[in-house]
Short mmCIF file of C-alpha atoms in Angstrom, two decimals:
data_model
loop_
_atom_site.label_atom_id
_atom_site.label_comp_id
_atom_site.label_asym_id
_atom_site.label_seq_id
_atom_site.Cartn_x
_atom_site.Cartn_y
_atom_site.Cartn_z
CA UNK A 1477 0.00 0.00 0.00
CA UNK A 1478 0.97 3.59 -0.82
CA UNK A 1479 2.47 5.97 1.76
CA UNK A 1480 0.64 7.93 4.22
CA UNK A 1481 0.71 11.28 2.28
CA UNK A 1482 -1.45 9.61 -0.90
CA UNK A 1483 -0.13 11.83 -3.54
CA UNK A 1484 -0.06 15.25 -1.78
CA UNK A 1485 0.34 15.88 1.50
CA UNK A 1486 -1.49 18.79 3.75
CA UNK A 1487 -1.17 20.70 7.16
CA UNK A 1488 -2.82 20.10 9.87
CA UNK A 1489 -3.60 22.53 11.43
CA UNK A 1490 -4.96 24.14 8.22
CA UNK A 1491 -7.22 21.18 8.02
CA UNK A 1492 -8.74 22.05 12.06
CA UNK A 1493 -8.86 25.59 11.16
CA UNK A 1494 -11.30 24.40 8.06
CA UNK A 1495 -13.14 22.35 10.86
CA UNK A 1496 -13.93 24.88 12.70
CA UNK A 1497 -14.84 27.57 10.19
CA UNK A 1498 -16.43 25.54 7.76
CA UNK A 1499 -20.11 25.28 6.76
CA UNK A 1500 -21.79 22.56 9.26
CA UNK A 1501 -23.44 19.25 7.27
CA UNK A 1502 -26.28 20.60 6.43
CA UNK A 1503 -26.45 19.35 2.37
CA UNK A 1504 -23.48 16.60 3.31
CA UNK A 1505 -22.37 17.38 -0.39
CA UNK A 1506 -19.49 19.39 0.16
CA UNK A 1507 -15.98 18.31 1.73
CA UNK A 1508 -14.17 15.69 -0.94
CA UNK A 1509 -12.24 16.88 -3.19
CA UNK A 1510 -13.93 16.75 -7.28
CA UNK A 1511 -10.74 15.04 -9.22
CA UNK A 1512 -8.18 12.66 -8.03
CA UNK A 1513 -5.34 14.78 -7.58
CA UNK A 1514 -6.68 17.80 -6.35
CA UNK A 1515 -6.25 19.13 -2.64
CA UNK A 1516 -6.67 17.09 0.33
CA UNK A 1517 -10.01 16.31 1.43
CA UNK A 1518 -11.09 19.02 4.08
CA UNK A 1519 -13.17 17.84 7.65
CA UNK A 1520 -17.09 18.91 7.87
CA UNK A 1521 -17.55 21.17 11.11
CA UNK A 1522 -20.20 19.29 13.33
CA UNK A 1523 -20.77 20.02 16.93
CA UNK A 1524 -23.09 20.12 19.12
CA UNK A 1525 -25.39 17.17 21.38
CA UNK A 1526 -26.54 14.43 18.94
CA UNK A 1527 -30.00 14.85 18.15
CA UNK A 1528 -30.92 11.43 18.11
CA UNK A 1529 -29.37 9.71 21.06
CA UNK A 1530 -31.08 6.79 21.23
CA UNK A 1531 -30.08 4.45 18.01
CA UNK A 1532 -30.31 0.93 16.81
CA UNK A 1533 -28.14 -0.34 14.83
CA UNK A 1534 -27.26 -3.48 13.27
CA UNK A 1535 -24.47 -5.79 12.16
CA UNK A 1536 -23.76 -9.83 11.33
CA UNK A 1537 -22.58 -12.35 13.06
CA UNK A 1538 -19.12 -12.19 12.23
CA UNK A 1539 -15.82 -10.77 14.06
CA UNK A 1540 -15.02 -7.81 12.26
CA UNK A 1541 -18.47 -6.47 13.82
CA UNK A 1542 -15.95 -6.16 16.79
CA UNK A 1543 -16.18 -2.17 16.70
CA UNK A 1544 -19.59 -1.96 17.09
CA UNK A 1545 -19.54 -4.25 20.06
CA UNK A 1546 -16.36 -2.67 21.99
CA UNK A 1547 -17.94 0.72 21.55
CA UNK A 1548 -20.89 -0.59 23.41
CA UNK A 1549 -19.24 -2.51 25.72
CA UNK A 1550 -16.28 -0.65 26.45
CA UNK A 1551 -18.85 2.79 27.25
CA UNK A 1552 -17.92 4.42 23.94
CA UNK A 1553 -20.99 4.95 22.66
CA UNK A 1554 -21.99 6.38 26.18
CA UNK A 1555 -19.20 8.85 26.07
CA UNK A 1556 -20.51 10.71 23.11
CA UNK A 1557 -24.14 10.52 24.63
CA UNK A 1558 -25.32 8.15 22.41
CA UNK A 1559 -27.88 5.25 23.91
CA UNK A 1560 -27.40 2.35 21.11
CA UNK A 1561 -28.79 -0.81 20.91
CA UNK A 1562 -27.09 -3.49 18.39
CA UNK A 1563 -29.12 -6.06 16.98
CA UNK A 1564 -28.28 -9.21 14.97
CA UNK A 1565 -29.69 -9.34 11.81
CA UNK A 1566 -30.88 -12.89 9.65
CA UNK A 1567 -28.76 -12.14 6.87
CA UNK A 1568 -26.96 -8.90 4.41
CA UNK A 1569 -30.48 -8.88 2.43
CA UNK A 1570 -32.45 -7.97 5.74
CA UNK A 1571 -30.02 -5.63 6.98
CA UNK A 1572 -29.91 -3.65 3.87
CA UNK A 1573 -33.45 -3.50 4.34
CA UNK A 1574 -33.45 -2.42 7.62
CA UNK A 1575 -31.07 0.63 6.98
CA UNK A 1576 -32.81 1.79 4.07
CA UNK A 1577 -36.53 1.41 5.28
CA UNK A 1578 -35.44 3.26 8.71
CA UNK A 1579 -35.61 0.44 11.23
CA UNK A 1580 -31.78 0.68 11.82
CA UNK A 1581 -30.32 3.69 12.13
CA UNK A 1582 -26.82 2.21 10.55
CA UNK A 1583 -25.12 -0.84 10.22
CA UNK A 1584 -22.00 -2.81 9.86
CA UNK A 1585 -22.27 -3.13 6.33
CA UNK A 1586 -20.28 -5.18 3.16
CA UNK A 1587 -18.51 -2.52 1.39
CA UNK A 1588 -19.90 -3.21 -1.55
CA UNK A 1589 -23.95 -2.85 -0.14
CA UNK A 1590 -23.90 0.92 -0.43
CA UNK A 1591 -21.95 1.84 -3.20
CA UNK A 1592 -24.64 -0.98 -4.82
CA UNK A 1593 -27.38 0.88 -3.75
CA UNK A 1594 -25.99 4.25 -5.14
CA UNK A 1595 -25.57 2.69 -8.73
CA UNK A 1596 -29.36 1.10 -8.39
CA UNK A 1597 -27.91 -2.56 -8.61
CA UNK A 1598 -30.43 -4.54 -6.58
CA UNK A 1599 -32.08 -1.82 -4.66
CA UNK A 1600 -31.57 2.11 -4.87
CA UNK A 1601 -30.83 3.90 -2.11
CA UNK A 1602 -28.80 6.70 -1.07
CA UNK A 1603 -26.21 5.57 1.65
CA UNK A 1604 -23.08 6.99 2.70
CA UNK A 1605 -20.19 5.10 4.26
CA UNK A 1606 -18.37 7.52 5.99
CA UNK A 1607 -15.87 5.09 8.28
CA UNK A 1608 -14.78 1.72 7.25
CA UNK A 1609 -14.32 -0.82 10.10
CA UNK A 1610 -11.58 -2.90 9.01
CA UNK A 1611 -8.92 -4.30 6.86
CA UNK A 1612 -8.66 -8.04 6.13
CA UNK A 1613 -10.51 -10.97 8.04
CA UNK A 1614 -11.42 -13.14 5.29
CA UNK A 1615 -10.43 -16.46 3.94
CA UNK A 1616 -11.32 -19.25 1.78
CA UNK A 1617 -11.83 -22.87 3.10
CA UNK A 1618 -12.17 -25.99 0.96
CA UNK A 1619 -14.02 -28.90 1.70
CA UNK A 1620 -11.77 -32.16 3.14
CA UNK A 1621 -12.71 -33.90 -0.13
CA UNK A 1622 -11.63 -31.09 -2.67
CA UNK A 1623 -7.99 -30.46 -0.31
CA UNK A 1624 -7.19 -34.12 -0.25
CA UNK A 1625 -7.56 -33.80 -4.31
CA UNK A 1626 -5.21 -30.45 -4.45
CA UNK A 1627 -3.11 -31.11 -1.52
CA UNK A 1628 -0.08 -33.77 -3.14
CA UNK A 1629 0.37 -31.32 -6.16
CA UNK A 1630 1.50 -27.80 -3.90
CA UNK A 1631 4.72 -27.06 -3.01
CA UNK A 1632 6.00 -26.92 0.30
CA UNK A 1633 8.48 -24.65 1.92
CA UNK A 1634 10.02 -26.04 5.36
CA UNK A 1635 8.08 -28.89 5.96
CA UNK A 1636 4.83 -26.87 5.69
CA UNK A 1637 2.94 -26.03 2.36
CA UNK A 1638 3.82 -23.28 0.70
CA UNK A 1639 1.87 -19.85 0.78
CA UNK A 1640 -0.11 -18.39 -0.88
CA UNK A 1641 -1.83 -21.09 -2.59
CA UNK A 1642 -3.19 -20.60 -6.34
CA UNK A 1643 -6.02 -21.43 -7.61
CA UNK A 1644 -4.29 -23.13 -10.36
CA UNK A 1645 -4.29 -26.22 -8.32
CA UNK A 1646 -7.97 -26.36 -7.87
CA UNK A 1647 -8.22 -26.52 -11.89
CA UNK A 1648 -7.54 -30.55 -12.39
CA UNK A 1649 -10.30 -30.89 -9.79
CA UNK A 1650 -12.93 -28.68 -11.68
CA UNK A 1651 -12.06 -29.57 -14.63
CA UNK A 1652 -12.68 -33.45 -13.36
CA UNK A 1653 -16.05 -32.54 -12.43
CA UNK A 1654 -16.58 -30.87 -15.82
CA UNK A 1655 -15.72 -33.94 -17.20
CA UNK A 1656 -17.92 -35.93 -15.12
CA UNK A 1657 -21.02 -33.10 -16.07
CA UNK A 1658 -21.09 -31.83 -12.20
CA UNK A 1659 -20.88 -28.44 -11.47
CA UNK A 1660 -18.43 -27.19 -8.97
CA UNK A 1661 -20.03 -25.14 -6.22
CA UNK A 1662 -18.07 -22.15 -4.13
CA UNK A 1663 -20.40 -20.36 -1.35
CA UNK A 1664 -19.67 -16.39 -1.03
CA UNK A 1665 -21.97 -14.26 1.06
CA UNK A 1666 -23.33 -11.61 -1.22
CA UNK A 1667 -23.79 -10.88 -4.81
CA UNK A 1668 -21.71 -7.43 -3.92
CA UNK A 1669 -19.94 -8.61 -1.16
CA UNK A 1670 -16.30 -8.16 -0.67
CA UNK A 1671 -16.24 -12.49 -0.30
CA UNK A 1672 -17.61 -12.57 -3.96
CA UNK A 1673 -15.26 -10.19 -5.11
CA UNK A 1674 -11.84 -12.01 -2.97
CA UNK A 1675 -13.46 -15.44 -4.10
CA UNK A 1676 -13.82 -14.15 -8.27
CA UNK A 1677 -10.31 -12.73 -7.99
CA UNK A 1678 -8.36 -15.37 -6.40
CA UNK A 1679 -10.05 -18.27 -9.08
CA UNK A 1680 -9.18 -16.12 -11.95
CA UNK A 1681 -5.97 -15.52 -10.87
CA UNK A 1682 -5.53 -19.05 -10.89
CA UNK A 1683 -7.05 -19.51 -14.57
CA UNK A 1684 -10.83 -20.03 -13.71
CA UNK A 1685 -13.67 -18.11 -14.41
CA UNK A 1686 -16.05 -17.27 -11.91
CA UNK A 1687 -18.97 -16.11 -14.18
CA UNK A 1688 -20.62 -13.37 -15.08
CA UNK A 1689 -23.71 -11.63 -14.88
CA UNK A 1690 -25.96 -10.03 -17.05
CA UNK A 1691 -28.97 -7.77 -16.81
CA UNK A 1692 -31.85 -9.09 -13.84
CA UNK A 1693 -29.31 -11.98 -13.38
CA UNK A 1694 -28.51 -12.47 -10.12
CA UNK A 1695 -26.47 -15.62 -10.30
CA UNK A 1696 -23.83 -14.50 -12.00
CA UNK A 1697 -22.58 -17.80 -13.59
CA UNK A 1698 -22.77 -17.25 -16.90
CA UNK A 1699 -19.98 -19.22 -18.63
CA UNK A 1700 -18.49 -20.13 -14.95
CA UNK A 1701 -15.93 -22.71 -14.63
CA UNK A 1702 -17.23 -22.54 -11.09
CA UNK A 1703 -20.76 -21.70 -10.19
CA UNK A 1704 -21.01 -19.13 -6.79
CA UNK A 1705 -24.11 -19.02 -4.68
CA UNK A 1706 -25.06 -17.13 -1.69
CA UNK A 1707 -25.07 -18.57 2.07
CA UNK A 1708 -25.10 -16.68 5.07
CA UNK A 1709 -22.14 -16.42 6.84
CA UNK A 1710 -22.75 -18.12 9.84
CA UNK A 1711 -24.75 -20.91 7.71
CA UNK A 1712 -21.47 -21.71 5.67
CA UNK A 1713 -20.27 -24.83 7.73
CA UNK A 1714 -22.87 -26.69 8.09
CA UNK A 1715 -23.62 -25.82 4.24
CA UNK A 1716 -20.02 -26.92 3.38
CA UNK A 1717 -20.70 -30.35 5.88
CA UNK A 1718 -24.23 -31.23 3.50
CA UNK A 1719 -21.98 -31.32 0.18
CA UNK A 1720 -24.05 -28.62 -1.04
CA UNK A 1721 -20.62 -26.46 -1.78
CA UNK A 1722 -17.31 -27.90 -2.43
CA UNK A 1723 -15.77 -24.43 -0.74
CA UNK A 1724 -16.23 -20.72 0.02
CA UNK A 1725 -15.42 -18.04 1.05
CA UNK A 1726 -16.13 -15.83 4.37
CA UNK A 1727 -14.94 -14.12 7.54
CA UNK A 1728 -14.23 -15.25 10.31
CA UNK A 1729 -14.84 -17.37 12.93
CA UNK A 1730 -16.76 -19.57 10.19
CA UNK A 1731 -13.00 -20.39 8.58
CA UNK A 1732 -11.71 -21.47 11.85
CA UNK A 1733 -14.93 -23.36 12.84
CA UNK A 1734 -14.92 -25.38 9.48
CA UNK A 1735 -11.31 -26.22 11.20
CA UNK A 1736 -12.86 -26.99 14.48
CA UNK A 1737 -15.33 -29.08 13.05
CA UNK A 1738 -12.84 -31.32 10.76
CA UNK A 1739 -15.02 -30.62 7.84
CA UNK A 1740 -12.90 -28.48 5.77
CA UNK A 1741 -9.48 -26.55 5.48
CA UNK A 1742 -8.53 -22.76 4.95
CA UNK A 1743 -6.65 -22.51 2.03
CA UNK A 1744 -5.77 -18.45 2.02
CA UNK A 1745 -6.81 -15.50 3.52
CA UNK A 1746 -7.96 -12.26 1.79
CA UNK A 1747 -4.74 -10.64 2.75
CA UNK A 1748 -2.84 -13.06 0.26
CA UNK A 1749 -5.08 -11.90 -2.27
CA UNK A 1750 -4.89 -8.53 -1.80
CA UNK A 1751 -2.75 -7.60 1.77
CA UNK A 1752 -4.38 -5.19 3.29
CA UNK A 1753 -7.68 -4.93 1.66
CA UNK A 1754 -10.85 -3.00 2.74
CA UNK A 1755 -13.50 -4.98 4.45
CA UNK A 1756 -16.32 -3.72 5.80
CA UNK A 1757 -17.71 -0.24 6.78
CA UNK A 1758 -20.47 1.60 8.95
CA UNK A 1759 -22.92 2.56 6.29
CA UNK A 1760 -25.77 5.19 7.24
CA UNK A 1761 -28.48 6.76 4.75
CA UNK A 1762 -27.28 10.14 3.24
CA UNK A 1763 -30.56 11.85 4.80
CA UNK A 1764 -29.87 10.36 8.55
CA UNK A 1765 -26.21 12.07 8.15
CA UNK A 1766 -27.97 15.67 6.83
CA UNK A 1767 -30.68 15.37 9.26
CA UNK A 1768 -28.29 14.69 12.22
CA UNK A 1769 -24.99 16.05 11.87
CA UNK A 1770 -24.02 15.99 15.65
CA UNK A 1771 -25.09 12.07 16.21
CA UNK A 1772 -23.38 11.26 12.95
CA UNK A 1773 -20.00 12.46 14.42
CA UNK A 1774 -20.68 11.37 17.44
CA UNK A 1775 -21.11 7.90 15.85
CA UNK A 1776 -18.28 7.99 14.13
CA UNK A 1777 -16.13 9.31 17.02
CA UNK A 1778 -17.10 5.83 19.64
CA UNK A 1779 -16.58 3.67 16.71
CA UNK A 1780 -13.50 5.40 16.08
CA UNK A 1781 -12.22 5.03 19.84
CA UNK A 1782 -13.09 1.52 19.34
CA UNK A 1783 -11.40 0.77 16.56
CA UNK A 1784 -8.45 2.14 18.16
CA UNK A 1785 -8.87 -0.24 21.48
CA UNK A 1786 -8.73 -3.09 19.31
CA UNK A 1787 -5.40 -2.25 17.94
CA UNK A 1788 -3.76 -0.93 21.16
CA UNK A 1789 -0.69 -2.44 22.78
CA UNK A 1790 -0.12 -4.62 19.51
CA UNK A 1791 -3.13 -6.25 20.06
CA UNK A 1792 -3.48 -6.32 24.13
CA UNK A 1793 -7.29 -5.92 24.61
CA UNK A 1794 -7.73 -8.67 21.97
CA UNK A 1795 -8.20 -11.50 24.47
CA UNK A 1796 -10.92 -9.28 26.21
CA UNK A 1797 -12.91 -8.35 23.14
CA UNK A 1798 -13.18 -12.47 21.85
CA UNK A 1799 -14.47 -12.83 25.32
CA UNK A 1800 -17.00 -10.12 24.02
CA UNK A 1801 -17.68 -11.13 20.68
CA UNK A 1802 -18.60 -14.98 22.10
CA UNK A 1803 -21.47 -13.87 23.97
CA UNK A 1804 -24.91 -14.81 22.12
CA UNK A 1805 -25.71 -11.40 21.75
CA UNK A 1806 -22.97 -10.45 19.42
CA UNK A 1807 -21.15 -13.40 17.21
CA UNK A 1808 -22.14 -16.45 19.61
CA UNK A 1809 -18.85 -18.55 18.47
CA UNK A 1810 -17.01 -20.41 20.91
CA UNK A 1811 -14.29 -18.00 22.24
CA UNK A 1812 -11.70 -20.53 21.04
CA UNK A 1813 -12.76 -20.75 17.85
CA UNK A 1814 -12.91 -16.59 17.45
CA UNK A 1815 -9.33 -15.94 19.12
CA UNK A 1816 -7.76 -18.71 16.61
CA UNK A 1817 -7.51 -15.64 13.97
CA UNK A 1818 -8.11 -12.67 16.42
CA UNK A 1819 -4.72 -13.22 18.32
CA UNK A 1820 -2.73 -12.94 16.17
CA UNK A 1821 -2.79 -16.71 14.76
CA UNK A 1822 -4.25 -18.35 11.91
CA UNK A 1823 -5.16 -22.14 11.48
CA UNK A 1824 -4.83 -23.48 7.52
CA UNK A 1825 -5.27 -27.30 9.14
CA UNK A 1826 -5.06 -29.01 12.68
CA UNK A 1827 -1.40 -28.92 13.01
CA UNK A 1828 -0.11 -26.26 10.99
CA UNK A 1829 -1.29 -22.46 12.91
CA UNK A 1830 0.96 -20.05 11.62
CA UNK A 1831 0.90 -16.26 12.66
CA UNK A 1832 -0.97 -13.76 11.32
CA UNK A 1833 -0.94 -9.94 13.16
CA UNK A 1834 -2.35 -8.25 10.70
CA UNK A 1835 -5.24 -10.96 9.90
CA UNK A 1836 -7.62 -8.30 11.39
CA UNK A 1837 -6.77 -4.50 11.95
CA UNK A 1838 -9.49 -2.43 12.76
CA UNK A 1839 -6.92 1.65 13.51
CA UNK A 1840 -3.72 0.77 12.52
CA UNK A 1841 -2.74 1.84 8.94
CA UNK A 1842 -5.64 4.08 8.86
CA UNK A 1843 -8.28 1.44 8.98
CA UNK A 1844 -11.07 3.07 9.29
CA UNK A 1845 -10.78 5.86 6.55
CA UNK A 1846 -12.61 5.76 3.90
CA UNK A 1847 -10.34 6.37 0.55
CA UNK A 1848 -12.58 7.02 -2.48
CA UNK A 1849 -9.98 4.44 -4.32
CA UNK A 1850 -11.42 1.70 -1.89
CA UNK A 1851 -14.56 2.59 -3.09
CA UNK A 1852 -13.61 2.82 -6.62
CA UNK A 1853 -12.23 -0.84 -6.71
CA UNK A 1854 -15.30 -2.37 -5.97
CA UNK A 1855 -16.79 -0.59 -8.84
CA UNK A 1856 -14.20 -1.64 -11.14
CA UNK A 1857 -14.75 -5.33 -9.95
CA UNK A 1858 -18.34 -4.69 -10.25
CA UNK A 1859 -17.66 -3.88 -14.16
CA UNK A 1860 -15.01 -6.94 -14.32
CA UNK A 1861 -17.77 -9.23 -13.73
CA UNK A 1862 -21.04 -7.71 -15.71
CA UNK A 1863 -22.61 -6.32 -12.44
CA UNK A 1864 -22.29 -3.26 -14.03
CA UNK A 1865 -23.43 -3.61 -17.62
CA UNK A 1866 -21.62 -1.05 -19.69
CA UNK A 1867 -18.52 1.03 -19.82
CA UNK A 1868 -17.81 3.90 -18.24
CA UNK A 1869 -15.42 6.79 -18.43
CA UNK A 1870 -12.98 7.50 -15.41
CA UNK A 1871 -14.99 10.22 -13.81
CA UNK A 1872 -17.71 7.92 -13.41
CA UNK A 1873 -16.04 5.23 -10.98
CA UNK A 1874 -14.71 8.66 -9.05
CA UNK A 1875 -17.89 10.73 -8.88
CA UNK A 1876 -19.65 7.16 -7.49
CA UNK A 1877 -16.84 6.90 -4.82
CA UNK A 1878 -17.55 10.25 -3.92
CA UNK A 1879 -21.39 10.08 -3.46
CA UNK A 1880 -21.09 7.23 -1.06
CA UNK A 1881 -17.23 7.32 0.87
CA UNK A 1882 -17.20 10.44 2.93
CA UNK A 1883 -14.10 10.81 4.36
CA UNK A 1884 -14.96 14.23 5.64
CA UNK A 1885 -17.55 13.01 7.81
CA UNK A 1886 -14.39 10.89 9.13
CA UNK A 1887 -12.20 13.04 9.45
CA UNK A 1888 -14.60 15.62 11.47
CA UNK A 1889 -14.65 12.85 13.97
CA UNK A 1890 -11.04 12.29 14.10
CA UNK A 1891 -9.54 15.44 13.90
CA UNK A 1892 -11.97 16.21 16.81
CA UNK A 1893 -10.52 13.18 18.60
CA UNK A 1894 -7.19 14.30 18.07
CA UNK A 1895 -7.90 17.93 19.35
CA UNK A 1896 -9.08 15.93 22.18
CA UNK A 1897 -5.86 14.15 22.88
CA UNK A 1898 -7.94 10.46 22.11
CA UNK A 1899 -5.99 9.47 19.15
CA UNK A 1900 -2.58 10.62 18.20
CA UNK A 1901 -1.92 13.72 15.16
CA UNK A 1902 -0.29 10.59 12.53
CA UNK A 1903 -2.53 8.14 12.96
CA UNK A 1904 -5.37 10.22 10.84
CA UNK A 1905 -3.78 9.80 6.91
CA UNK A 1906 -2.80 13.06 5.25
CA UNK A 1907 -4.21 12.52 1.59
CA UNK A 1908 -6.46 13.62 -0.79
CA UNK A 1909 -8.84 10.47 -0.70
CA UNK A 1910 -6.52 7.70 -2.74
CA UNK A 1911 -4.21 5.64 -1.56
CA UNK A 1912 -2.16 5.97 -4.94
CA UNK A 1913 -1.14 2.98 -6.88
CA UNK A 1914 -1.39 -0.10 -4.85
CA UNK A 1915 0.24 -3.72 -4.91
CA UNK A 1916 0.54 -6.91 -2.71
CA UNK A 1917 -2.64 -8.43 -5.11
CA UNK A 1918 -1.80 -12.40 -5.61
CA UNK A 1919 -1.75 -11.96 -9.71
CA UNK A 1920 0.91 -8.93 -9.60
CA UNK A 1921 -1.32 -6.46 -10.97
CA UNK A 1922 -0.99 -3.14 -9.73
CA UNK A 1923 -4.21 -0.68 -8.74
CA UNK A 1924 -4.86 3.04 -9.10
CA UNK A 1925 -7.77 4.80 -8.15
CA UNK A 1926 -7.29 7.56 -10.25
CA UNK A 1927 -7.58 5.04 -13.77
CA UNK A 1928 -10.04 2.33 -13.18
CA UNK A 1929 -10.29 1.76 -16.82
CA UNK A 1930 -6.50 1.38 -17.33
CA UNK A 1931 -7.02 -1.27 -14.36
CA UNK A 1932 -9.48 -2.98 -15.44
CA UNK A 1933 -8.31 -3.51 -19.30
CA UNK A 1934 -5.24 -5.67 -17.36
CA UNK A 1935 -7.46 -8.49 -16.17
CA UNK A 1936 -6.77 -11.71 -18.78
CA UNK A 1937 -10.49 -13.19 -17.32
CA UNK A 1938 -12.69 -10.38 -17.10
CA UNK A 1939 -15.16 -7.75 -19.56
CA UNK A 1940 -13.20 -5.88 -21.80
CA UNK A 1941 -14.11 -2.32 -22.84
CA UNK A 1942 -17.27 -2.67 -25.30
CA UNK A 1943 -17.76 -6.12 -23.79
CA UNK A 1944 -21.34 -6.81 -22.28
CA UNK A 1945 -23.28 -10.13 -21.08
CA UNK A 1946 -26.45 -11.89 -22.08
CA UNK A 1947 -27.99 -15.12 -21.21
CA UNK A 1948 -25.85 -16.31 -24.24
CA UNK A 1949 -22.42 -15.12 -23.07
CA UNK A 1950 -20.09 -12.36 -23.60
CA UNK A 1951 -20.26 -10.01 -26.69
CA UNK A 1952 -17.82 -7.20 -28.14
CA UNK A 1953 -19.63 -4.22 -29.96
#
């Protein structure tokens, strides 16, 4: 990942002095910066009591929900006068729902869910994400059946199989069941979720195509090699155990409990794919954040202090916030199974646990802002696939990113806690809302924000410019 200055860096203090003098949020339009390139994104000036104290919001079963919970737990939400209640929700469809018809106030949210909305794919809505809650926590786990198949052909390194593992050596295996007429199934979580996305870009990476989709198709297998569907994530073990899927891929603790279980083995984790990726974010509608400036920041500002908990003392509160996150009310894992990747370790198969710090960071290396290039590579892998149907020029993918990441709503919070003393000056990013051009992906190809087009013409498996999908495949103009 790029430097902490993006590609121009800014002072501080002019940045406060902006906070303070600015317009308040009223409109939440203003604040980003209009090209990539341009000056650094300047705070929103919000203060004041939050007008809506008492909130519900809602989130998944899954660990990287952890901010949500510690800012309950830990009185965070309390210090900023907020009175929140957190409730589980069935599954990504209903919490969407929930959001967007007003029953939830916010929610931990898949990054992709409201930059979908924004676009109209599925349902339109306009939400904002202006904090995102994490980097990594993913992985992909294969069923015993399909490792035993891959597991003589990879190479080892010490004794131990070599990482990361391609996808190439899951190929003999599909194409067996080709042979044999059976489909091979992979579980992901949502059609827009960051699990699709990992799960698409790690098999055609290896040489396999995912699938696409085309218009009102919401399978997206359309000339698939292997065939995705959606499970919910804490239904994908005992999905996996049935037969129904062969693999998939989700975050944790449903990796390590396919471990626990003996029913399946982790093959990589979403940081091999791409290290430090963008998981999920707190997503709030765009009229919630205009109508209620001052309990939008202070939101953002107990998540925030939560988020920095997490991380604190290399990892020291960790142990504490599994003990948290076991409890029925929030992920309802064994604690065992959620500290085998939340400490700082990370189980492939019984016997071989190798470390893994940075398998879930929730403050270090700016987790939580939101860079309009985050945003912007889910659109582009939106495109890849056929989710989005035609071509569009560069200003497109940016002016998207920009109507749903707000990291001026973020960075209202955060200067504010650094004013405050709460978090230190350097660990709020100086930028202009990219990260600049970004590697560490498992293929070798290189990301910028600023040319999704460029980015996306790279891909050897993927929609081309002028490409588009039907029920009868892929078509040039």
């Amino acid at each position: 990942m790029s430097g902490r200055n993006g590609k121009f860096g800014f002072n501080r203090r002019a940045v406060v002095a902006a906070m303070l003098a600015s317009a308040a949020l009223a409109g939440c339009g203003g604040g980003g910066s209009s090209d990539a390139g341009s000056e650094n994104v300047v705070a929103a000036s919000v203060d004041g009591q939050p007008e809506k104290p008492n909130l519900k919001l809602g989130f998944i079963k899954l660990t990287d929900m952890a901010p949500l919970a510690i800012a309950k737990e830990k009185g965070f939400f309390a210090e900023e006068g907020l009175n929140v209640e957190l409730e589980p929700q069935a599954n990504w469809k209903v919490l969407l729902d929930g959001v967007i018809g007003g029953q939830l106030d916010g929610a931990h949210m898949l990054a992709g869910q409201p930059i979908a909305a924004t676009i109209g794919y599925g349902t339109k809505a306009e939400l904002i994400a202006p904090l995102s809650l994490d980097l990594n926590g993913n992985a992909i786990t294969l069923s015993n059946k399909t490792w035993a198949a891959i597991k003589p052909s990879l190479p080892t390194e010490g004794g131990k199989i070599a990482h990361p593992i391609s996808a190439k050596y899951l190929k003999p295996v599909v194409d067996d069941y080709a042979k044999q007429g059976k489909p091979f199934n992979m579980g992901m979580v949502f059609p827009v979720s960051t699990h699709n996305y990992e799960l698409r870009y790690w098999l055609a990476a290896g040489g396999l195509n995912p699938g696409y989709y085309a218009d009102g198709d919401v399978a997206g297998t359309i000339d698939a090699d292997v065939k995705l569907s959606v499970t919910p994530p804490p239904q994908m073990p005992a999905t996996l155990e049935a037969g129904t899927i062969e693999g998939y891929c989700v975050g944790e603790p449903w990796n390590q409990a396919a471990v626990q279980k003996g029913i399946g083995v982790p093959v990589i984790t979403d940081d091999e794919i791409w290290n430090d990726n963008p998981e999920k974010v707190f997503s709030i509608r765009k009229d919630f954040a205009e109508k209620y400036p001052a309990t939008t920041a202070a939101l953002l500002r107990a998540i925030i202090k939560a988020q920095q908990w997490l991380d604190a003392d290399n990892g020291a509160n960790r142990a504490e916030a599994v003990e948290i996150l076991s409890r029925p009310n929030y992920v309802g894992a064994d604690a065992e199974v959620i500290a085998a990747s939340m400490t700082g370790k990370f189980t492939f198969e019984k016997g071989d646990t190798r470390d893994a710090k940075g398998f879930n960071i929730f403050f270090d290396k700016y987790a939580g802002y939101p860079y309009y290039s985050d945003a912007i590579w889910y659109l582009t892998q939106m495109r890849r696939w056929g989710q989005i149907p035609a071509d569009h020029p560069d200003s497109w993918y940016m002016e998207q990113a920009k109507a749903v990441y707000r990291p001026d709503l973020y960075l209202a919070a955060a200067n504010k806690l650094v004013e405050d003393g709460v978090i230190p000056a350097d660990s709020v990013p100086e930028t202009d809302g990219y990260r600049g051009e970004q590697s560490g992906f498992i293929d070798g190809i290189t990301f910028d924000g600023s040319q999704p087009n460029a980015y996306l013409a790279k891909f050897p498996i993927g929609l081309k410019e002028g490409q588009t999908v039907s029920a009868s495949g892929v078509s040039s103009k």
